[in-house]
PDB file of C-alpha atoms and ligand atoms in Angstrom:
ATOM      1  CA  MET K 606      -9.840   8.043  -6.023  1.00 85.00           C
ATOM      2  CA  ALA K 607      -9.755  11.787  -5.483  1.00 89.00           C
ATOM      3  CA  GLN K 608      -7.717  14.576  -7.038  1.00 95.00           C
ATOM      4  CA  LYS K 609      -5.234  15.698  -4.389  1.00 97.00           C
ATOM      5  CA  THR K 610      -2.162  17.868  -4.053  1.00 98.00           C
ATOM      6  CA  GLY K 611       0.968  17.460  -2.000  1.00 98.00           C
ATOM      7  CA  GLN K 612       4.483  18.741  -1.467  1.00 98.00           C
ATOM      8  CA  CYS K 613       7.797  18.058   0.248  1.00 98.00           C
ATOM      9  CA  LEU K 614       8.805  19.862   3.425  1.00 98.00           C
ATOM     10  CA  CYS K 615      10.599  22.743   1.645  1.00 98.00           C
ATOM     11  CA  GLY K 616       8.086  23.027  -1.210  1.00 98.00           C
ATOM     12  CA  ALA K 617      10.640  22.507  -4.029  1.00 98.00           C
ATOM     13  CA  VAL K 618       8.731  19.378  -5.129  1.00 98.00           C
ATOM     14  CA  THR K 619       4.958  19.612  -5.530  1.00 98.00           C
ATOM     15  CA  PHE K 620       2.497  17.276  -7.212  1.00 98.00           C
ATOM     16  CA  ARG K 621      -1.117  16.563  -8.014  1.00 97.00           C
ATOM     17  CA  GLY K 622      -2.805  13.306  -8.915  1.00 97.00           C
ATOM     18  CA  ASN K 623      -5.699  10.934  -8.343  1.00 97.00           C
ATOM     19  CA  THR K 624      -4.976   9.251  -5.036  1.00 97.00           C
ATOM     20  CA  ALA K 625      -6.534   6.269  -3.282  1.00 96.00           C
ATOM     21  CA  GLU K 626      -7.964   6.511   0.235  1.00 96.00           C
ATOM     22  CA  THR K 627      -6.135   3.356   1.262  1.00 97.00           C
ATOM     23  CA  ILE K 628      -2.573   3.318   2.550  1.00 98.00           C
ATOM     24  CA  LEU K 629       0.008   0.540   2.294  1.00 98.00           C
ATOM     25  CA  ALA K 630       2.529   0.443   5.154  1.00 98.00           C
ATOM     26  CA  CYS K 631       5.920  -1.159   4.399  1.00 98.00           C
ATOM     27  CA  HIS K 632       7.866  -2.237   7.483  1.00 98.00           C
ATOM     28  CA  CYS K 633      11.022  -3.492   5.714  1.00 96.00           C
ATOM     29  CA  GLY K 634      14.392  -2.524   7.157  1.00 96.00           C
ATOM     30  CA  GLN K 635      15.155  -0.213   4.216  1.00 96.00           C
ATOM     31  CA  CYS K 636      11.902   1.718   4.671  1.00 97.00           C
ATOM     32  CA  GLN K 637      12.519   2.077   8.414  1.00 97.00           C
ATOM     33  CA  ARG K 638      15.903   3.725   7.775  1.00 97.00           C
ATOM     34  CA  TRP K 639      14.636   5.710   4.774  1.00 97.00           C
ATOM     35  CA  THR K 640      11.773   7.294   6.721  1.00 96.00           C
ATOM     36  CA  GLY K 641      13.665   7.634   9.991  1.00 95.00           C
ATOM     37  CA  GLY K 642      11.567   5.107  11.894  1.00 93.00           C
ATOM     38  CA  GLY K 643       8.754   4.274   9.468  1.00 88.00           C
ATOM     39  CA  PRO K 644       6.929   2.145   8.039  1.00 97.00           C
ATOM     40  CA  TYR K 645       6.831   3.903   4.703  1.00 98.00           C
ATOM     41  CA  TYR K 646       3.191   4.858   4.101  1.00 98.00           C
ATOM     42  CA  ALA K 647       2.416   4.599   0.370  1.00 98.00           C
ATOM     43  CA  VAL K 648      -0.733   5.890  -1.333  1.00 98.00           C
ATOM     44  CA  ARG K 649      -1.562   4.730  -4.847  1.00 97.00           C
ATOM     45  CA  VAL K 650      -1.706   7.572  -7.346  1.00 97.00           C
ATOM     46  CA  SER K 651      -2.584   7.803 -11.049  1.00 96.00           C
ATOM     47  CA  ASP K 652      -2.030  10.708 -13.469  1.00 95.00           C
ATOM     48  CA  LEU K 653       0.756  11.979 -11.228  1.00 96.00           C
ATOM     49  CA  GLU K 654       1.963  15.444 -12.271  1.00 97.00           C
ATOM     50  CA  LEU K 655       5.209  16.296 -10.544  1.00 96.00           C
ATOM     51  CA  SER K 656       6.656  19.825 -10.471  1.00 97.00           C
ATOM     52  CA  GLY K 657      10.249  20.411  -9.432  1.00 96.00           C
ATOM     53  CA  ALA K 658      11.237  16.984 -10.782  1.00 92.00           C
ATOM     54  CA  GLU K 659      14.814  18.286 -11.185  1.00 95.00           C
ATOM     55  CA  MET K 660      14.911  18.456  -7.375  1.00 97.00           C
ATOM     56  CA  VAL K 661      13.995  14.767  -7.012  1.00 97.00           C
ATOM     57  CA  ARG K 662      17.047  12.633  -6.214  1.00 97.00           C
ATOM     58  CA  ALA K 663      16.799   8.885  -6.847  1.00 96.00           C
ATOM     59  CA  TYR K 664      18.568   6.237  -4.800  1.00 97.00           C
ATOM     60  CA  HIS K 665      18.796   2.561  -5.762  1.00 96.00           C
ATOM     61  CA  ALA K 666      18.822   0.592  -2.513  1.00 90.00           C
ATOM     62  CA  SER K 667      18.100  -2.683  -4.332  1.00 91.00           C
ATOM     63  CA  GLU K 668      18.370  -4.082  -7.879  1.00 90.00           C
ATOM     64  CA  TRP K 669      14.727  -3.307  -8.627  1.00 89.00           C
ATOM     65  CA  GLY K 670      13.602  -0.453  -6.374  1.00 93.00           C
ATOM     66  CA  GLU K 671      14.128   3.293  -6.590  1.00 97.00           C
ATOM     67  CA  ARG K 672      13.660   5.600  -3.602  1.00 98.00           C
ATOM     68  CA  ALA K 673      13.098   9.266  -4.387  1.00 97.00           C
ATOM     69  CA  VAL K 674      13.749  12.138  -1.994  1.00 98.00           C
ATOM     70  CA  CYS K 675      13.852  15.926  -2.289  1.00 98.00           C
ATOM     71  CA  ALA K 676      17.474  16.960  -2.874  1.00 98.00           C
ATOM     72  CA  THR K 677      17.027  20.029  -0.654  1.00 98.00           C
ATOM     73  CA  CYS K 678      15.004  18.924   2.372  1.00 98.00           C
ATOM     74  CA  GLY K 679      15.389  15.124   2.191  1.00 97.00           C
ATOM     75  CA  THR K 680      11.655  14.422   2.294  1.00 98.00           C
ATOM     76  CA  THR K 681      10.645  10.886   1.321  1.00 97.00           C
ATOM     77  CA  ILE K 682       8.643  11.292  -1.917  1.00 97.00           C
ATOM     78  CA  TYR K 683       8.061   7.863  -3.458  1.00 97.00           C
ATOM     79  CA  TRP K 684       9.302   4.323  -3.921  1.00 97.00           C
ATOM     80  CA  LYS K 685       8.982   2.827  -7.415  1.00 96.00           C
ATOM     81  CA  MET K 686      10.299   0.061  -9.633  1.00 94.00           C
ATOM     82  CA  GLN K 687      13.407   1.174 -11.563  1.00 95.00           C
ATOM     83  CA  GLY K 688      12.595   2.247 -15.125  1.00 94.00           C
ATOM     84  CA  LYS K 689       8.867   2.598 -14.356  1.00 94.00           C
ATOM     85  CA  PRO K 690       6.831   5.689 -13.513  1.00 95.00           C
ATOM     86  CA  PRO K 691       5.842   6.121  -9.861  1.00 96.00           C
ATOM     87  CA  HIS K 692       2.473   4.574  -8.932  1.00 96.00           C
ATOM     88  CA  SER K 693       2.432   5.818  -5.355  1.00 97.00           C
ATOM     89  CA  VAL K 694       3.549   8.709  -3.181  1.00 98.00           C
ATOM     90  CA  ALA K 695       4.254   9.059   0.542  1.00 98.00           C
ATOM     91  CA  ALA K 696       0.974   9.644   2.402  1.00 98.00           C
ATOM     92  CA  GLY K 697       2.442  12.348   4.629  1.00 97.00           C
ATOM     93  CA  LEU K 698       3.034  14.681   1.679  1.00 98.00           C
ATOM     94  CA  LEU K 699      -0.669  15.055   0.895  1.00 98.00           C
ATOM     95  CA  ASP K 700      -2.267  18.361   1.900  1.00 98.00           C
ATOM     96  CA  ASP K 701      -5.547  16.581   2.653  1.00 97.00           C
ATOM     97  CA  GLN K 702      -5.351  13.187   4.368  1.00 97.00           C
ATOM     98  CA  SER K 703      -8.969  13.068   5.525  1.00 95.00           C
ATOM     99  CA  GLY K 704     -10.796   9.752   5.189  1.00 94.00           C
ATOM    100  CA  MET K 705      -7.605   7.772   4.595  1.00 97.00           C
ATOM    101  CA  ARG K 706      -6.687   4.575   6.414  1.00 97.00           C
ATOM    102  CA  VAL K 707      -4.015   1.844   6.430  1.00 98.00           C
ATOM    103  CA  THR K 708      -5.491  -1.286   4.817  1.00 98.00           C
ATOM    104  CA  GLU K 709      -2.355  -3.230   3.970  1.00 98.00           C
ATOM    105  CA  GLU K 710       0.867  -3.941   5.873  1.00 98.00           C
ATOM    106  CA  ILE K 711       3.834  -5.644   4.216  1.00 98.00           C
ATOM    107  CA  PHE K 712       7.161  -7.028   5.495  1.00 97.00           C
ATOM    108  CA  VAL K 713       5.389  -7.390   8.827  1.00 98.00           C
ATOM    109  CA  ASP K 714       8.123  -9.742  10.080  1.00 97.00           C
ATOM    110  CA  TYR K 715      10.353  -6.625  10.212  1.00 97.00           C
ATOM    111  CA  ARG K 716       7.850  -4.371  11.992  1.00 97.00           C
ATOM    112  CA  ALA K 717       9.537  -2.549  14.873  1.00 96.00           C
ATOM    113  CA  GLU K 718       8.743  -4.104  18.256  1.00 96.00           C
ATOM    114  CA  TRP K 719       7.346  -0.814  19.522  1.00 96.00           C
ATOM    115  CA  MET K 720       4.874  -0.487  16.652  1.00 96.00           C
ATOM    116  CA  SER K 721       1.382  -2.049  16.818  1.00 96.00           C
ATOM    117  CA  PRO K 722      -0.370  -3.551  13.779  1.00 97.00           C
ATOM    118  CA  PHE K 723      -3.143  -1.455  12.203  1.00 97.00           C
ATOM    119  CA  GLU K 724      -6.558  -2.852  13.009  1.00 96.00           C
ATOM    120  CA  GLY K 725      -8.177  -4.548  10.030  1.00 97.00           C
ATOM    121  CA  ALA K 726      -5.114  -4.228   7.749  1.00 98.00           C
ATOM    122  CA  THR K 727      -3.975  -7.279   5.767  1.00 98.00           C
ATOM    123  CA  GLN K 728      -0.618  -8.679   6.881  1.00 98.00           C
ATOM    124  CA  SER K 729       2.043  -9.902   4.458  1.00 97.00           C
ATOM    125  CA  THR K 730       5.516 -11.265   5.297  1.00 97.00           C
ATOM    126  CA  GLU K 731       8.849 -10.893   3.493  1.00 97.00           C
ATOM    127  CA  ALA K 732       8.454 -14.376   1.958  1.00 97.00           C
ATOM    128  CA  GLN K 733       5.006 -13.502   0.608  1.00 96.00           C
ATOM    129  CA  GLU K 734       6.257 -10.189  -0.826  1.00 94.00           C
ATOM    130  CA  TYR K 735       9.283 -11.802  -2.527  1.00 92.00           C
ATOM    131  CA  ALA K 736       6.971 -14.390  -4.102  1.00 94.00           C
ATOM    132  CA  LYS K 737       4.897 -11.504  -5.545  1.00 92.00           C
ATOM    133  CA  LEU K 738       8.068  -9.732  -6.735  1.00 88.00           C
ATOM    134  CA  GLU K 739       9.341 -12.876  -8.506  1.00 90.00           C
ATOM    135  CA  GLU K 740       5.991 -13.230 -10.231  1.00 92.00           C
ATOM    136  CA  TYR K 741       6.171  -9.577 -11.319  1.00 87.00           C
ATOM    137  CA  MET K 742       9.770  -9.903 -12.574  1.00 85.00           C
ATOM    138  CA  ALA K 743       8.876 -13.050 -14.555  1.00 90.00           C
ATOM    139  CA  GLY K 744       5.956 -11.157 -16.104  1.00 89.00           C
ATOM    140  CA  GLN K 745       8.309  -8.338 -17.204  1.00 80.00           C
ATOM    141  CA  LYS K 746      10.553 -10.732 -19.181  1.00 73.00           C
ATOM    142  CA  THR K 747       7.841 -12.313 -21.302  1.00 61.00           C
TER     143      THR K 747
HETATM  144 ZN1  LIG O 744      11.989  19.655  -0.382  1.00 91.87          ZN
HETATM  145 ZN1  LIG O 745       9.868  -1.218   2.500  1.00 91.87          ZN
END
């Protein structure tokens, strides 16, 4: 983990936090539309300090997920569970992306035909991800 800074395209939303060097790529249909042809590249972050939070607009595309964008420039900022703090940010917002690599790909059954898998990254399907989500949801109720 390293202390890094980042911002949206217009600069209204800036942040700092301890970020991982590994990137998770989500190929689901929602992420493809959300990012304009993604996957969505998520980097784990802790101690996230967000400035310009009033410019962050949240969109609920599912019953559990929340997608945050900058209200001015539309930049993808983060995906998180509803009612929880964000644990990741979009990799492309970081000012310094040196040494980072994609280690995990999810919803790979939805990966665009024109996109190649990342070498060495773990591959997880929709069914595998929904099994993890159900486990997580069950854990939240107890
Ligand atoms: Zn912006
Ligand atoms: Zn996704």
